[in-house]
Short mmCIF file of C-alpha atoms in Angstrom, two decimals:
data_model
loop_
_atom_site.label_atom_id
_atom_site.label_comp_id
_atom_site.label_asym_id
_atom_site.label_seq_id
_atom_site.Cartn_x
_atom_site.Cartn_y
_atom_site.Cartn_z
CA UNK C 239 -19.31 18.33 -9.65
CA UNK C 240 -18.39 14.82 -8.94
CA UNK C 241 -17.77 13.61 -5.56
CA UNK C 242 -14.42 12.91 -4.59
CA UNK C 243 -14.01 8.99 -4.08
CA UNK C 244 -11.21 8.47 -0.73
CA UNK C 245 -10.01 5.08 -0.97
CA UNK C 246 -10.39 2.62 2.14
CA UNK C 247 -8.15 0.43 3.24
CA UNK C 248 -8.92 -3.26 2.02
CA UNK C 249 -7.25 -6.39 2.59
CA UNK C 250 -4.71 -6.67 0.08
CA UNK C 251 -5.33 -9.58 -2.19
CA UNK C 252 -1.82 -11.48 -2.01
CA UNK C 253 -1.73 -14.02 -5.08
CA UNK C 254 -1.25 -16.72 -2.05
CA UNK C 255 -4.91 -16.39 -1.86
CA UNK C 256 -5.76 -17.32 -4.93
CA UNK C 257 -7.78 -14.20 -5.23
CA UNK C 258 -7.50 -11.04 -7.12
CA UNK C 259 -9.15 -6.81 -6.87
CA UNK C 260 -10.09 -5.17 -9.27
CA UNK C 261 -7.42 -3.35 -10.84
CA UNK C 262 -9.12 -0.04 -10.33
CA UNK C 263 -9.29 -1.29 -6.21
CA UNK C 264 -5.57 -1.47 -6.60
CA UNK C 265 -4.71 1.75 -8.37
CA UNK C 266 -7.18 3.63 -5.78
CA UNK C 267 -5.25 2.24 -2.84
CA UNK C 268 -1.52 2.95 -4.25
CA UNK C 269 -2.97 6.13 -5.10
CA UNK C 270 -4.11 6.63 -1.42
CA UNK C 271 -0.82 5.87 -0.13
CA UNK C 272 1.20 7.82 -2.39
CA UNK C 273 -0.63 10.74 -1.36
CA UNK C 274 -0.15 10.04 2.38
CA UNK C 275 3.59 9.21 1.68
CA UNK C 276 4.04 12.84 -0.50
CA UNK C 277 1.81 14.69 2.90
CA UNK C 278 4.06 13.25 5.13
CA UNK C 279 7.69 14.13 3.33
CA UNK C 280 5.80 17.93 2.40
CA UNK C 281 2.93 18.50 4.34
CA UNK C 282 4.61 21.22 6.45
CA UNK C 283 4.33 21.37 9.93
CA UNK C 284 3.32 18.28 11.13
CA UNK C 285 1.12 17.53 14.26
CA UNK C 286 1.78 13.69 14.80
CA UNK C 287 -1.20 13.02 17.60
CA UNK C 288 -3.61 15.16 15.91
CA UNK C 289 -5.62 16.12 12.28
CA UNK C 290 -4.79 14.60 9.39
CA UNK C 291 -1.17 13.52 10.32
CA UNK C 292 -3.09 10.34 12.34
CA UNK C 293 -4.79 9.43 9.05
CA UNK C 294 -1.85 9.44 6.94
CA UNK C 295 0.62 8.20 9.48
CA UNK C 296 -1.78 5.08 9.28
CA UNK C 297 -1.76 4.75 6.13
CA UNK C 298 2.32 4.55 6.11
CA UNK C 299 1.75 1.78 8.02
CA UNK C 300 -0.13 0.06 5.46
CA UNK C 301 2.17 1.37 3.00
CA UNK C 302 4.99 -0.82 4.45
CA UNK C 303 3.08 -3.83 5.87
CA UNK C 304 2.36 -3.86 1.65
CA UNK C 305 6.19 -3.38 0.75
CA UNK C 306 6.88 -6.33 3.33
CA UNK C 307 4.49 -8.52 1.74
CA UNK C 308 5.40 -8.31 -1.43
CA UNK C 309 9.10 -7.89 -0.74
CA UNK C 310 8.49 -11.48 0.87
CA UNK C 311 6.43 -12.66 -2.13
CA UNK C 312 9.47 -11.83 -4.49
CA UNK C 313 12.12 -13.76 -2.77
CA UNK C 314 9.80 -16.66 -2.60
CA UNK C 315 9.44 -15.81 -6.47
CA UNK C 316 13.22 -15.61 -6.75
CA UNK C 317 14.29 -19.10 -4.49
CA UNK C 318 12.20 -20.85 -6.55
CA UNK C 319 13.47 -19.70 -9.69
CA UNK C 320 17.24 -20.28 -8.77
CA UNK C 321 15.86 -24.07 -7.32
CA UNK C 322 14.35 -24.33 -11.14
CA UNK C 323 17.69 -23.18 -12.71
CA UNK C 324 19.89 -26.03 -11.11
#
């Protein structure tokens, strides 16, 4: 049986940098947060300071410290496309 590959968190490649993951990198760490995001709204009782609620409550954090990011990166995206269009 294969061994079960947990993603890490990375430092998200913004496309500011100039730099790019691997796609797979990227799919394994939307993957990872998805799963924290689905544990949270259904993992039953919930124990916020203790066991795996810590891990995933973490990884909400990355979760939206992503959405920010690239919410930010679209309305850059967006300004300069209304600048271009007059």
């Amino acid at each position: 049986m294969a061994s079960k590959t947990i993603a890490r968190r990375r430092a998200r490649a913004s496309s500011r940098d100039g730099n790019t993951q691997d796609p797979t990198d990227l799919l394994e760490n939307k993957l990872t947060q998805l799963r924290s995001m689905t544990w949270l709204c259904y993992g039953g009782v919930v124990d916020w300071f203790d066991g795996k609620a810590r891990e995933h409550l973490d990884t909400v954090l990355w979760v939206l410290a992503d959405m920010a990011e690239d919410a930010e990166e679209l309305f850059q995206l967006s300004e300069k496309a209304r600048n271009e269009r007059g």
